[in-house]
mmCIF file of C-alpha atoms in Angstrom:
data_model
loop_
_atom_site.group_PDB
_atom_site.id
_atom_site.type_symbol
_atom_site.label_atom_id
_atom_site.label_comp_id
_atom_site.label_asym_id
_atom_site.label_seq_id
_atom_site.Cartn_x
_atom_site.Cartn_y
_atom_site.Cartn_z
ATOM 1 C CA GLN E 140 0.045 -0.020 0.004
ATOM 2 C CA ALA E 141 1.437 3.248 -0.861
ATOM 3 C CA CYS E 142 0.977 6.075 1.530
ATOM 4 C CA ARG E 143 0.299 9.652 0.362
ATOM 5 C CA GLY E 144 0.163 11.484 3.343
ATOM 6 C CA GLU E 145 2.035 14.245 4.163
ATOM 7 C CA ASN E 146 5.351 12.803 5.715
ATOM 8 C CA ALA E 147 5.094 9.986 2.354
ATOM 9 C CA THR E 148 8.560 10.330 0.433
ATOM 10 C CA ASN E 149 8.609 6.369 -1.114
ATOM 11 C CA VAL E 150 5.741 6.191 -4.042
ATOM 12 C CA VAL E 151 5.815 2.193 -4.113
ATOM 13 C CA THR E 152 5.227 1.017 -7.337
ATOM 14 C CA MET E 153 3.581 -2.436 -8.541
ATOM 15 C CA VAL E 154 5.859 -4.395 -10.940
ATOM 16 C CA ILE E 155 3.227 -5.959 -13.485
ATOM 17 C CA LYS E 156 5.134 -8.997 -15.561
ATOM 18 C CA THR E 157 3.818 -9.334 -18.747
ATOM 19 C CA ASP E 158 4.947 -11.871 -21.588
ATOM 20 C CA ARG E 159 5.251 -11.633 -25.068
ATOM 21 C CA CYS E 160 2.956 -13.292 -27.682
ATOM 22 C CA ALA E 161 5.100 -16.583 -29.481
ATOM 23 C CA PHE E 162 3.575 -15.534 -33.207
ATOM 24 C CA SER E 163 2.507 -11.444 -32.676
ATOM 25 C CA GLU E 164 5.488 -10.473 -29.777
ATOM 26 C CA ILE E 165 3.109 -8.063 -28.752
ATOM 27 C CA PRO E 166 2.765 -7.802 -24.730
ATOM 28 C CA ILE E 167 -0.160 -9.969 -23.320
ATOM 29 C CA TRP E 168 -0.611 -8.803 -19.129
ATOM 30 C CA PRO E 169 -2.067 -10.748 -16.854
ATOM 31 C CA GLY E 170 -5.407 -12.313 -17.012
ATOM 32 C CA HIS E 171 -4.997 -12.586 -20.698
ATOM 33 C CA GLY E 172 -4.154 -14.616 -23.272
ATOM 34 C CA VAL E 173 -4.265 -18.732 -24.063
ATOM 35 C CA ARG E 174 -0.696 -21.418 -23.594
ATOM 36 C CA PHE E 175 -1.167 -23.522 -26.159
ATOM 37 C CA ILE E 176 0.938 -25.971 -25.896
ATOM 38 C CA ARG E 177 2.508 -27.591 -29.880
ATOM 39 C CA ARG E 178 2.693 -31.205 -30.171
ATOM 40 C CA ASP E 179 6.254 -31.547 -29.390
ATOM 41 C CA GLY E 180 5.808 -30.327 -25.693
ATOM 42 C CA GLN E 181 6.817 -26.843 -26.311
ATOM 43 C CA PRO E 182 4.443 -24.080 -24.633
ATOM 44 C CA LEU E 183 3.053 -20.831 -26.676
ATOM 45 C CA ASN E 184 1.904 -18.134 -25.098
ATOM 46 C CA LEU E 185 -0.188 -16.584 -27.248
ATOM 47 C CA LEU E 186 -2.545 -13.177 -27.077
ATOM 48 C CA SER E 187 -5.991 -14.171 -28.516
ATOM 49 C CA ALA E 188 -7.985 -16.165 -30.496
ATOM 50 C CA LYS E 189 -6.810 -14.371 -33.624
ATOM 51 C CA VAL E 190 -3.250 -15.165 -33.211
ATOM 52 C CA LYS E 191 -4.405 -18.587 -31.817
ATOM 53 C CA SER E 192 -5.786 -18.999 -35.285
ATOM 54 C CA MET E 193 -2.710 -17.318 -37.569
ATOM 55 C CA LEU E 194 -0.450 -19.731 -35.872
ATOM 56 C CA ASN E 195 -3.237 -22.825 -37.111
ATOM 57 C CA GLN E 196 -3.328 -21.542 -40.411
ATOM 58 C CA ARG E 197 0.783 -21.694 -40.731
ATOM 59 C CA LYS E 198 0.916 -18.120 -41.587
ATOM 60 C CA LYS E 199 4.126 -16.386 -41.433
ATOM 61 C CA PRO E 200 4.022 -13.212 -39.006
ATOM 62 C CA ALA E 201 6.630 -11.064 -40.952
ATOM 63 C CA LYS E 202 3.650 -11.024 -43.845
ATOM 64 C CA LEU E 203 1.073 -9.672 -41.641
ATOM 65 C CA THR E 204 1.294 -5.751 -40.607
ATOM 66 C CA TRP E 205 -0.004 -5.922 -37.427
ATOM 67 C CA THR E 206 2.605 -7.992 -36.375
ATOM 68 C CA GLN E 207 6.067 -6.687 -34.690
ATOM 69 C CA ALA E 208 8.311 -8.980 -36.777
ATOM 70 C CA TRP E 209 6.819 -7.230 -40.013
ATOM 71 C CA ARG E 210 7.705 -3.868 -38.333
ATOM 72 C CA ARG E 211 11.121 -5.143 -37.581
ATOM 73 C CA MET E 212 11.633 -6.156 -41.384
ATOM 74 C CA ASN E 213 10.220 -3.145 -42.926
ATOM 75 C CA LYS E 214 12.279 -0.889 -40.418
ATOM 76 C CA LYS E 215 9.042 0.820 -38.975
ATOM 77 C CA LEU E 216 10.553 0.635 -34.778
ATOM 78 C CA ARG E 217 11.803 3.625 -33.734
ATOM 79 C CA SER E 218 14.565 1.853 -31.474
ATOM 80 C CA GLU E 219 16.719 1.048 -34.449
ATOM 81 C CA GLU E 220 16.236 4.567 -35.747
ATOM 82 C CA THR E 221 18.131 5.787 -32.795
ATOM 83 C CA ALA E 222 21.032 3.358 -32.228
ATOM 84 C CA ARG E 223 22.960 3.689 -35.964
ATOM 85 C CA ARG E 224 26.572 3.828 -35.407
ATOM 86 C CA ARG E 225 28.527 6.673 -36.291
ATOM 87 C CA THR E 226 31.094 6.519 -38.645
ATOM 88 C CA ARG E 227 34.465 7.531 -38.184
ATOM 89 C CA LYS E 228 35.948 10.027 -40.388
ATOM 90 C CA THR E 229 39.015 8.586 -42.200
ATOM 91 C CA THR E 230 42.646 11.064 -41.028
ATOM 92 C CA LYS E 231 45.002 11.520 -43.951
ATOM 93 C CA PHE E 232 48.763 10.858 -42.496
ATOM 94 C CA ALA E 233 51.463 11.546 -44.734
ATOM 95 C CA ARG E 234 54.395 9.019 -45.305
ATOM 96 C CA ALA E 235 58.046 9.519 -47.080
ATOM 97 C CA ILE E 236 57.699 7.254 -50.214
ATOM 98 C CA VAL E 237 61.148 4.956 -50.417
ATOM 99 C CA GLY E 238 64.038 7.337 -51.898
ATOM 100 C CA VAL E 239 61.665 11.163 -51.604
ATOM 101 C CA SER E 240 61.273 12.915 -48.026
ATOM 102 C CA ILE E 241 58.599 14.046 -46.463
ATOM 103 C CA GLU E 242 59.425 17.750 -46.931
ATOM 104 C CA GLU E 243 59.928 17.324 -51.243
ATOM 105 C CA LEU E 244 56.192 15.900 -50.570
ATOM 106 C CA ARG E 245 55.567 18.668 -49.115
ATOM 107 C CA THR E 246 57.128 21.179 -51.708
ATOM 108 C CA LYS E 247 55.228 19.139 -54.665
ATOM 109 C CA ARG E 248 52.659 19.074 -53.432
ATOM 110 C CA GLN E 249 52.001 22.799 -52.034
ATOM 111 C CA SER E 250 53.111 23.975 -55.640
ATOM 112 C CA LYS E 251 51.097 21.955 -57.376
ATOM 113 C CA PRO E 252 47.751 24.154 -57.170
ATOM 114 C CA ALA E 253 49.871 26.411 -59.428
ATOM 115 C CA VAL E 254 51.052 24.363 -62.185
ATOM 116 C CA LYS E 255 48.133 22.814 -62.398
ATOM 117 C CA ALA E 256 45.624 26.352 -63.513
ATOM 118 C CA SER E 257 48.888 26.911 -65.914
ATOM 119 C CA ALA E 258 48.608 23.406 -67.416
ATOM 120 C CA THR E 259 44.667 23.580 -67.706
ATOM 121 C CA SER E 260 44.573 26.747 -68.882
ATOM 122 C CA ALA E 261 47.039 25.684 -71.536
ATOM 123 C CA ALA E 262 45.350 22.889 -72.522
ATOM 124 C CA THR E 263 41.777 24.625 -72.609
ATOM 125 C CA ALA E 264 43.223 27.180 -74.955
ATOM 126 C CA ALA E 265 44.727 24.522 -77.158
ATOM 127 C CA ALA E 266 41.079 22.930 -77.476
ATOM 128 C CA LEU E 267 39.682 25.977 -77.975
ATOM 129 C CA LYS E 268 41.817 27.202 -81.196
ATOM 130 C CA GLU E 269 41.689 23.453 -82.031
ATOM 131 C CA ALA E 270 37.611 23.116 -82.688
ATOM 132 C CA LYS E 271 37.498 26.748 -84.023
ATOM 133 C CA GLY E 272 40.323 25.631 -86.929
ATOM 134 C CA LYS E 273 38.318 22.112 -87.847
ATOM 135 C CA GLN E 274 34.632 24.369 -87.666
ATOM 136 C CA SER E 275 36.418 27.069 -89.936
ATOM 137 C CA ARG E 276 37.459 24.348 -92.430
ATOM 138 C CA LYS E 277 34.459 22.424 -92.104
ATOM 139 C CA ALA E 278 32.011 25.209 -93.369
ATOM 140 C CA ARG E 279 34.774 26.013 -96.038
ATOM 141 C CA ARG E 280 34.259 22.859 -97.325
ATOM 142 C CA ILE E 281 30.734 23.329 -97.269
ATOM 143 C CA ARG E 282 30.462 26.538 -99.065
ATOM 144 C CA ALA E 283 32.932 24.874 -101.567
ATOM 145 C CA GLN E 284 30.199 21.932 -102.226
ATOM 146 C CA GLN E 285 27.323 24.586 -102.528
ATOM 147 C CA ALA E 286 29.276 26.389 -105.262
ATOM 148 C CA GLN E 287 29.522 23.027 -107.342
ATOM 149 C CA GLY E 288 26.235 21.649 -107.236
ATOM 150 C CA PRO E 289 24.923 18.592 -106.079
ATOM 151 C CA ALA E 290 26.073 16.576 -108.426
ATOM 152 C CA ALA E 291 29.975 17.315 -107.920
ATOM 153 C CA ALA E 292 29.935 16.940 -104.178
ATOM 154 C CA GLY E 293 28.967 13.088 -104.497
ATOM 155 C CA ALA E 294 25.629 13.016 -104.052
ATOM 156 C CA LYS E 295 22.583 11.218 -105.061
ATOM 157 C CA VAL E 296 20.272 12.331 -106.642
ATOM 158 C CA THR E 297 16.636 10.971 -106.850
ATOM 159 C CA LYS E 298 14.125 11.157 -108.960
ATOM 160 C CA ASN E 299 10.693 10.996 -108.532
ATOM 161 C CA VAL E 300 9.257 7.421 -108.585
ATOM 162 C CA PRO E 301 6.107 6.132 -107.500
ATOM 163 C CA ARG E 302 6.533 3.682 -104.090
ATOM 164 C CA GLY E 303 6.048 0.747 -105.056
ATOM 165 C CA ALA E 304 6.873 0.672 -108.365
ATOM 166 C CA ASN E 305 9.163 -2.444 -109.883
ATOM 167 C CA ARG E 306 9.004 -4.388 -107.678
ATOM 168 C CA GLY E 307 8.719 -7.525 -109.486
ATOM 169 C CA THR E 308 5.417 -7.598 -110.834
ATOM 170 C CA GLN E 309 4.557 -7.137 -114.555
ATOM 171 C CA ARG E 310 2.144 -6.115 -116.509
#
């Protein structure tokens, strides 16, 4: 009995033992549920007649949305979300390579951005120049072909011929 007077410092709480349903894994409170003994002698605590019916029909708990097995399989439980592991970030570590000291590696690494920028700008300029040259050559060739006419360019001249003509039928 809990004393609720002015001098009460300790409040006694009652601990209620609950079992888990063998099929749905839902807690079974005292006074509820059925104990089912399997043929092999293993006792199963079942929550309700519905659960017993599903067990007798050999239904899989993971396929029924109201069971904990389904919720676990479809990641609906909150406890799994909070228990995510934090991944450690990888740290870069500089070591000397055989024949090259750390100081030489550091100087190369620091000078790289400037060298890379100049190399990329030179490469892009060369690529642009080459692309423009190709465009102008192609344009000159097209103009020359148009000036000579379609027959000189080696293009086939198509005649206006009906669609089904000369398909092996003789009249």
